[in-house]
Short mmCIF file of C-alpha atoms in Angstrom, two decimals:
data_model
loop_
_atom_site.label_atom_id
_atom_site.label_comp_id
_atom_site.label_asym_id
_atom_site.label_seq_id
_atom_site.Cartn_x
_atom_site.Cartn_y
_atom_site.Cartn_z
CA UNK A 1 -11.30 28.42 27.21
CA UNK A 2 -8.33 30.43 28.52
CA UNK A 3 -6.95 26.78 30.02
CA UNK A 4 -7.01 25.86 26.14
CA UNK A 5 -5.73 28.25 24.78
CA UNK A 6 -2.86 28.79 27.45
CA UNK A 7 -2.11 24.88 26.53
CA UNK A 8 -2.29 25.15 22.69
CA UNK A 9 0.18 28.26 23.27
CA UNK A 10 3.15 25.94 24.83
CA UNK A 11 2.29 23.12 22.18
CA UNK A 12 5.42 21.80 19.16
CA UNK A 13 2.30 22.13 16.66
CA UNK A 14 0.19 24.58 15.22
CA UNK A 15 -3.60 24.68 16.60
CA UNK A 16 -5.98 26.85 14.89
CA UNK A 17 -9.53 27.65 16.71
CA UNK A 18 -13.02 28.72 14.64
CA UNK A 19 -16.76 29.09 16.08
CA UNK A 20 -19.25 28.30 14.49
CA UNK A 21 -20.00 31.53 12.63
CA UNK A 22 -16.52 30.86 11.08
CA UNK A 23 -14.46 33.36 13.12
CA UNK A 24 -11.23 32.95 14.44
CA UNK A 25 -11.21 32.70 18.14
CA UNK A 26 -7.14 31.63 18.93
CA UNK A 27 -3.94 30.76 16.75
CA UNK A 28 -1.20 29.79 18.46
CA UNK A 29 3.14 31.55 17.73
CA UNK A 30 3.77 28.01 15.38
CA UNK A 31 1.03 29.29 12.70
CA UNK A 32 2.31 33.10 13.00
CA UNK A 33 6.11 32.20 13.18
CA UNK A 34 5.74 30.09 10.50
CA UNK A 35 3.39 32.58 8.62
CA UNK A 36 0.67 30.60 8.02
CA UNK A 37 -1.86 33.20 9.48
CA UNK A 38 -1.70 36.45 9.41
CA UNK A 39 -1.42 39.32 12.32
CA UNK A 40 -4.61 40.57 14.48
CA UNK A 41 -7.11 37.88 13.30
CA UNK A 42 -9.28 37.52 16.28
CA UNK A 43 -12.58 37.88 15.48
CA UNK A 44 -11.68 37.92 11.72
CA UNK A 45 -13.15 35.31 9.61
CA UNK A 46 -10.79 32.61 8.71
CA UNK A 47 -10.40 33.05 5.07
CA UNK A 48 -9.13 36.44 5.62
CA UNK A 49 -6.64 35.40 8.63
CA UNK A 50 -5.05 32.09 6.45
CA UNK A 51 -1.88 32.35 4.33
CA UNK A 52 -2.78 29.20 2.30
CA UNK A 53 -5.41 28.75 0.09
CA UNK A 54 -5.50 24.84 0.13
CA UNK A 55 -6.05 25.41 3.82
CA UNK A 56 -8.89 27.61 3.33
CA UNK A 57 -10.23 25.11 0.84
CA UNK A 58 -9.93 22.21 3.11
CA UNK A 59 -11.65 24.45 6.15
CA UNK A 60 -14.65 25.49 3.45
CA UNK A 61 -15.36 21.87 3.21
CA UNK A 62 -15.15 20.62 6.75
CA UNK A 63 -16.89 23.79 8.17
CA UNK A 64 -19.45 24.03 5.27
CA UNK A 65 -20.28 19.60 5.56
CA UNK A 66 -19.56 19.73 9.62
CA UNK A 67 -17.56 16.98 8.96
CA UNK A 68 -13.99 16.26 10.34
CA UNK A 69 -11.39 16.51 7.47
CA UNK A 70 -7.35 15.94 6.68
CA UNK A 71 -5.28 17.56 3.83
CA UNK A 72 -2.19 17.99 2.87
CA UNK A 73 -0.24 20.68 1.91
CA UNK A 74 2.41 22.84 0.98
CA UNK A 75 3.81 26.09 2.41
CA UNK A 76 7.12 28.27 1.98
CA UNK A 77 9.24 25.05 1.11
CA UNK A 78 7.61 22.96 4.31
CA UNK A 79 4.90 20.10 4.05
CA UNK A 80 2.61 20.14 6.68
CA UNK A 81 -1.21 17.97 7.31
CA UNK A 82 -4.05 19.70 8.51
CA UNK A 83 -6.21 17.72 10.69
CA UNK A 84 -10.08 19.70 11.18
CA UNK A 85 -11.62 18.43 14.25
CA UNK A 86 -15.52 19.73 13.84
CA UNK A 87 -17.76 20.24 16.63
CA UNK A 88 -21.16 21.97 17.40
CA UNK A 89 -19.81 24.96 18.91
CA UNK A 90 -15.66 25.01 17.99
CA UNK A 91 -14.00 24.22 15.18
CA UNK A 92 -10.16 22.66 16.22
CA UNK A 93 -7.64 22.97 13.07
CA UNK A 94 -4.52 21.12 14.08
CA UNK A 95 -1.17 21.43 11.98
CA UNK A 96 1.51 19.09 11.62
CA UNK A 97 5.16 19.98 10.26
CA UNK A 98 5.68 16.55 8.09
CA UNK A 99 8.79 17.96 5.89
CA UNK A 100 11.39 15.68 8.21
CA UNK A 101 9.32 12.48 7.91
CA UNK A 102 8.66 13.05 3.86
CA UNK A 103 12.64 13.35 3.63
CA UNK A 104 12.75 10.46 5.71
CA UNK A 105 10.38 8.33 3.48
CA UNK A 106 12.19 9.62 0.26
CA UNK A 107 15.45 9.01 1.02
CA UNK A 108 14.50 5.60 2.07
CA UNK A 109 12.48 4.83 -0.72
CA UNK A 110 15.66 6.17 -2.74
CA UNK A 111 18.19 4.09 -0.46
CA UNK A 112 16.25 0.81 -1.49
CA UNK A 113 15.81 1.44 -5.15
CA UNK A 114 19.66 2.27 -5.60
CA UNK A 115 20.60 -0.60 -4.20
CA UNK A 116 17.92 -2.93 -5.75
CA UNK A 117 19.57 -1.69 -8.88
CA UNK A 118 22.57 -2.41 -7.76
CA UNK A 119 22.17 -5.80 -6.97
CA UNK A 120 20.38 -6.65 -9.98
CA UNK A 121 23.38 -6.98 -12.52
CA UNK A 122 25.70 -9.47 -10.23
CA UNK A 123 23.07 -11.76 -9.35
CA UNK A 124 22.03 -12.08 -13.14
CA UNK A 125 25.68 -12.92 -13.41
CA UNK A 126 25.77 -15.33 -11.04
CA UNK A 127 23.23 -16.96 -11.87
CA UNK A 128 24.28 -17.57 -15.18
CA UNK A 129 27.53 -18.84 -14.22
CA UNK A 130 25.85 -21.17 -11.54
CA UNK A 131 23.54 -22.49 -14.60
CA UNK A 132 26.74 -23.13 -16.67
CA UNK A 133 27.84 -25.23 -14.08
CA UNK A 134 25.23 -26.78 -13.68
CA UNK A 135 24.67 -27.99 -16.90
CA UNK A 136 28.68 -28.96 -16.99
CA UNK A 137 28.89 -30.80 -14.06
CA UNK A 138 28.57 -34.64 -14.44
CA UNK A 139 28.72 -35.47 -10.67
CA UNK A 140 24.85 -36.17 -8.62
CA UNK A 141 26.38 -34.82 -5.46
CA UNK A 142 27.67 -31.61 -6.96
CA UNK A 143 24.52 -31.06 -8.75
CA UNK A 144 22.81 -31.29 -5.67
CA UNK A 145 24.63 -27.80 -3.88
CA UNK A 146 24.55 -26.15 -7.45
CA UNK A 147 20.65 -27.01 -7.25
CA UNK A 148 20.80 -24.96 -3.63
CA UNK A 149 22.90 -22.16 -5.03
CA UNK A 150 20.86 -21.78 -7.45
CA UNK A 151 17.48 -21.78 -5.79
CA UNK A 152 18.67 -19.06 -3.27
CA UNK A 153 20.00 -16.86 -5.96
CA UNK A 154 16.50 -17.07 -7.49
CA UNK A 155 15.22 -15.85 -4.26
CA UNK A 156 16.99 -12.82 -4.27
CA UNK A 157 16.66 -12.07 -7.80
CA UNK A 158 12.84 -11.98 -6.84
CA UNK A 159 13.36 -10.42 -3.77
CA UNK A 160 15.06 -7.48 -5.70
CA UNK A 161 12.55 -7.59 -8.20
CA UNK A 162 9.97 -7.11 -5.44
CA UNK A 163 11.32 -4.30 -4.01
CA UNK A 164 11.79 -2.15 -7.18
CA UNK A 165 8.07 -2.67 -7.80
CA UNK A 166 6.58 -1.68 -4.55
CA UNK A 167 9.23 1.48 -4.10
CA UNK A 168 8.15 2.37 -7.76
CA UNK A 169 4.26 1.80 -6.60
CA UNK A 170 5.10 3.70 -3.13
CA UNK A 171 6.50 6.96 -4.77
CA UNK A 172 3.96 7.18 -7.31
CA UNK A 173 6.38 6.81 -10.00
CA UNK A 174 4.91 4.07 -11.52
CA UNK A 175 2.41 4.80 -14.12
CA UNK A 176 -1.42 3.27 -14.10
CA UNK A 177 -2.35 3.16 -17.60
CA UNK A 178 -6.40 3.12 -17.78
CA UNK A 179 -8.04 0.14 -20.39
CA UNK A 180 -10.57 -1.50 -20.34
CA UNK A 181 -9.46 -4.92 -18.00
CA UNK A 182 -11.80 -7.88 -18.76
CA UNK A 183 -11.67 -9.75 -15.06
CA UNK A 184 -12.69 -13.26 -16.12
CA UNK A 185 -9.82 -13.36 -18.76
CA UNK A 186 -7.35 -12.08 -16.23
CA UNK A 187 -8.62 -14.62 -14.18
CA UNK A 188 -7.98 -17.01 -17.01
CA UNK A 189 -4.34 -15.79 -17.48
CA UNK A 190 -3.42 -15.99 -13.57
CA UNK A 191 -4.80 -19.67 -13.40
CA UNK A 192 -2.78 -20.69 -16.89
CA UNK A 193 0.31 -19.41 -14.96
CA UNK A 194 -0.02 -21.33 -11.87
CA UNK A 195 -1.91 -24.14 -12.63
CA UNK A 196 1.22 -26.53 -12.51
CA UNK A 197 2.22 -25.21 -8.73
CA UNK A 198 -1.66 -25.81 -8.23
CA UNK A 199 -1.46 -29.64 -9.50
CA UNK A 200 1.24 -30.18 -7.55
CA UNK A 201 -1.00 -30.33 -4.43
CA UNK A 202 -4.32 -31.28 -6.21
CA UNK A 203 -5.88 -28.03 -5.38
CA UNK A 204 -8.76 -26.86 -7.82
CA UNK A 205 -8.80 -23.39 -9.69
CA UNK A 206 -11.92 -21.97 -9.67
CA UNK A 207 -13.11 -19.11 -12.00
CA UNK A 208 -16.85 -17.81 -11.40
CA UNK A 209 -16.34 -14.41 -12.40
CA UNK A 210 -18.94 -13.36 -15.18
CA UNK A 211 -18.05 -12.96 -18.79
CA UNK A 212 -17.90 -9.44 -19.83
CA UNK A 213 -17.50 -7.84 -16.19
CA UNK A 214 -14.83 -5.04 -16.93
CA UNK A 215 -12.86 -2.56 -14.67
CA UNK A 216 -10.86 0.82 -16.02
CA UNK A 217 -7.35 -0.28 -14.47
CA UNK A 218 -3.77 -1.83 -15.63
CA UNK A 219 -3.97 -4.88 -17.40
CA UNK A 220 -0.31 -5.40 -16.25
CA UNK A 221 -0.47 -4.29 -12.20
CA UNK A 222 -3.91 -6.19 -11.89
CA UNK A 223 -2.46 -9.56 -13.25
CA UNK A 224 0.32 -8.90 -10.95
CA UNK A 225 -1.83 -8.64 -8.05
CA UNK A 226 -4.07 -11.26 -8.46
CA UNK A 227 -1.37 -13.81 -9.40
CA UNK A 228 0.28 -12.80 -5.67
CA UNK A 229 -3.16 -13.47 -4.69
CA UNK A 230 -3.43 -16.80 -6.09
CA UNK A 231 -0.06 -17.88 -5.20
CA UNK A 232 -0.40 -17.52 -1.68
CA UNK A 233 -4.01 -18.94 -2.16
CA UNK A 234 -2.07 -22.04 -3.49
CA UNK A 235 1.13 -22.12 -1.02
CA UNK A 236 -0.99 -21.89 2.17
CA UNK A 237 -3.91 -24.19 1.44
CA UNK A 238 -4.49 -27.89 2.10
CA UNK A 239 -3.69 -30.59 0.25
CA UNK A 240 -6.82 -30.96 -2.11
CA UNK A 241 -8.54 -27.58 -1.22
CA UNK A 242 -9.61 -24.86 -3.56
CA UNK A 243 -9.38 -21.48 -4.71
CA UNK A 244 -12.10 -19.97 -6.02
CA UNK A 245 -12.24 -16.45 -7.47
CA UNK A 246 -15.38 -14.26 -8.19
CA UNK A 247 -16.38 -10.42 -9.10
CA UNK A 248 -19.74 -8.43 -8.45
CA UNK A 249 -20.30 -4.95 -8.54
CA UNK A 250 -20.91 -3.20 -5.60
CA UNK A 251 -22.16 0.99 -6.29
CA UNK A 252 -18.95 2.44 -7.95
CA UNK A 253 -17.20 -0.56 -7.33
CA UNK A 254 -16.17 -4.07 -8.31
CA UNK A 255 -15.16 -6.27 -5.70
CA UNK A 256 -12.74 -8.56 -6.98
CA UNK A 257 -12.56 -11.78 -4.25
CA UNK A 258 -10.00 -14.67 -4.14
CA UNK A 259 -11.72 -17.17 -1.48
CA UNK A 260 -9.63 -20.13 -0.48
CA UNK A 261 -9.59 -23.06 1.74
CA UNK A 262 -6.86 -22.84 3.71
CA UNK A 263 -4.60 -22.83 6.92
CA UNK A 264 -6.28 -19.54 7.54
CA UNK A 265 -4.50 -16.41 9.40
CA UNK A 266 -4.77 -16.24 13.13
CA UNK A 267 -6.91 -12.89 13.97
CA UNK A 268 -3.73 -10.94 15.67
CA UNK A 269 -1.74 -10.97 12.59
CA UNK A 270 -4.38 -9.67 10.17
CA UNK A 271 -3.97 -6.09 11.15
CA UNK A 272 -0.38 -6.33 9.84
CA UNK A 273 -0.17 -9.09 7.27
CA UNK A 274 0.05 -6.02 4.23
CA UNK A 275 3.29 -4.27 5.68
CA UNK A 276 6.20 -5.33 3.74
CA UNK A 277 8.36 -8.29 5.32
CA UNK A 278 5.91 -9.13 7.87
CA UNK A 279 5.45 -13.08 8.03
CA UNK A 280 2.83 -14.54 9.78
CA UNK A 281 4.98 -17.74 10.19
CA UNK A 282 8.71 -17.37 9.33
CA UNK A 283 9.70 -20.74 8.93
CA UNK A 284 6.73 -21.81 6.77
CA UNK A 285 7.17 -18.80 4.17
CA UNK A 286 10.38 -19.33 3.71
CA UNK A 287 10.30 -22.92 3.14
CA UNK A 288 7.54 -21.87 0.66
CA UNK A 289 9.77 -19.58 -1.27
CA UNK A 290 8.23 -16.14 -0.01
CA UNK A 291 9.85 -12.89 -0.38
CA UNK A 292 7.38 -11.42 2.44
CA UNK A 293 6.78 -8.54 -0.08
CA UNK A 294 2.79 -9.53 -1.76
CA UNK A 295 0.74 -8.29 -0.09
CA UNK A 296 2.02 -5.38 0.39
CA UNK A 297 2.63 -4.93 -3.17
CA UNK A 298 -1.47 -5.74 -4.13
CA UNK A 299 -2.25 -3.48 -1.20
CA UNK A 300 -0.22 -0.70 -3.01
CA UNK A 301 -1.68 -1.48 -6.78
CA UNK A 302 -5.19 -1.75 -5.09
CA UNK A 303 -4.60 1.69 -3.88
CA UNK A 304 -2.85 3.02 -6.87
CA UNK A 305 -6.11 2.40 -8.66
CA UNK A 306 -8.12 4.04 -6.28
CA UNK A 307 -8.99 0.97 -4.57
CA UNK A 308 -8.42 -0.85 -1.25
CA UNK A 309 -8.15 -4.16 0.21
CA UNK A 310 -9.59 -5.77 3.37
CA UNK A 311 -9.66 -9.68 4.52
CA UNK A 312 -11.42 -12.25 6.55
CA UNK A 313 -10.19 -14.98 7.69
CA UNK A 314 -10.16 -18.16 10.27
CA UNK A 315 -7.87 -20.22 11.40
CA UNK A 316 -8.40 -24.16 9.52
CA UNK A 317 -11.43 -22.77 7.39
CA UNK A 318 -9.41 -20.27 5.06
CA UNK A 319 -9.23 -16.65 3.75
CA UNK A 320 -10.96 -14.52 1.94
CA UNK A 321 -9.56 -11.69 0.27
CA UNK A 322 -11.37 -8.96 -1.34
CA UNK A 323 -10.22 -5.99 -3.24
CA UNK A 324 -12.35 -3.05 -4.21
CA UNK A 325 -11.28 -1.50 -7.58
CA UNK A 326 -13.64 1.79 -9.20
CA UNK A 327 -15.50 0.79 -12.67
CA UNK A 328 -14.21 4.06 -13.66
#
């Protein structure tokens, strides 16, 4: 024990020792510099010894469910997570200064919204003027490189588009209203939407989600991610396949599944296939007209609804992707 503690002692974070009777048995000079427990506390039980009462909360829980728990929290104008590490005899509380890398993610999240905004006004200018003369021009070959122009200035009106939407979903500052969302008829109003790109390559909607199955969510950010669903569903399936989408509940849950037959993703890439930009093949997306930005965005809606997402896939058989979303 006096190994550990001599360790925890030399360590950039704050460590934070209880037995099981809920006494304090070691802090370490972070958690008293930074006041987060008080003087002479050995022996003490922790709830007199800690400065924060969301910590002593979060160490109720873990100590009272002997379960291993992480919070965050606030203290003196620094954010720090609390990591509880429970074990039979020793309870190991580890803190983590996070106010640099919250700075970090704001002023990122701030960097790319400013400049999304920025962007937006000249390319809705230039696309209009590439329209006009487009509609002007009398000569096939000129048509031709307007056609280009204007094709690539759709992509990064899109693109810009995109990224307002997931740094709004990101920072929370995008509101989730709560209705009543019938599924099959937002099935009904993705399919009506891209049922002409569908055609195209003789691919077959399929709805099989039951009539009246309802979720409490955002009519808006659910059509939104299941027509990103869809859409890649379409752009990397074979010529003639299907996509098929269904709905069951599962305990507090509906599982909301778009199943296609596809190229399928190879197993290495499915661990990072929802962080934004990240292509499984680069050539193919963009020929497809990808801004590299979906699936991170229905990750972040699935999760703004208290949701998640996971996937299964293989390689020439196709993907299946399901998203859990609370009935209430």
């Amino acid at each position: 024990m006096s190994l550990l503690k001599e360790f925890l002692s030399q360590v950039g974070e704050g460590y934070l020792l209880i037995d099981k009777e809920g006494r304090v048995v070691f802090g370490n000079d972070f958690l008293l510099k930074r006041r987060l427990l008080r003087e002479n506390f050995e022996g003490k039980p922790y709830y007199e010894c800690v400065n924060n009462l969301t910590v002593v909360s979060c160490l109720a829980e873990a100590l009272s469910e002997k379960k291993d728990k992480v919070c965050n929290f606030d203290h003196e104008e620094r954010e720090y997570t609390l990591y509880a590490f429970t074990g039979s005899e020793l309870t190991v509380v580890r803190f983590s200064d996070i106010t640099e890398l919250r700075r970090y993610e704001r002023s990122r999240r701030e960097f790319v919204a400013n400049v999304s905004h920025e962007l937006k006004t000249p390319i809705a200018v230039l696309k209009s003027l590439l329209e006009t003369l487009y509609e002007e021009e009398d000569r096939e070959e000129k048509k031709v490189f307007l056609e280009k122009a204007l094709k690539r200035v759709e992509d990064m009106r899109r693109l810009v588009e995109d990224l307002l939407i997931l740094t709004k979903l990101e920072s929370g500052e995008e509101r989730i209203k709560r209705e009543d969302v019938d599924l099959r008829l937002l099935v009904e109003e993705v399919f009506d939407l891209l049922e002409p790109q569908a055609k195209e390559r003789n691919i077959s909607l399929i709805n099989s989600v039951d009539k009246g199955l309802k979720v409490k969510g955002d009519w808006d950010k659910l059509f939104l991610l299941l027509k990103n669903l869809v859409d890649n569903a379409i752009k990397y399936n074979k010529e003639g396949g299907k996509v098929e989408v269904k709905a069951k509940r599962e305990n507090q849950y509906v599982q909301l599944q778009v199943q296609d037959t596809g190229i399928g993703i190879p197993k290495e890439h499915i661990p990072f296939i929802f962080e934004r930009f990240y292509r499984v093949d680069p050539s193919r997306s963009r020929n497809l007209g990808g801004t590299g930005l979906g699936l991170s965005i229905v990750k972040h809606i699935a999760l703004s609804h208290g949701g998640k997402i996971e996937v299964q896939s293989k390689e020439g058989v196709g993907s299946i992707f399901s998203v859990f979303l609370p009935l209430e």
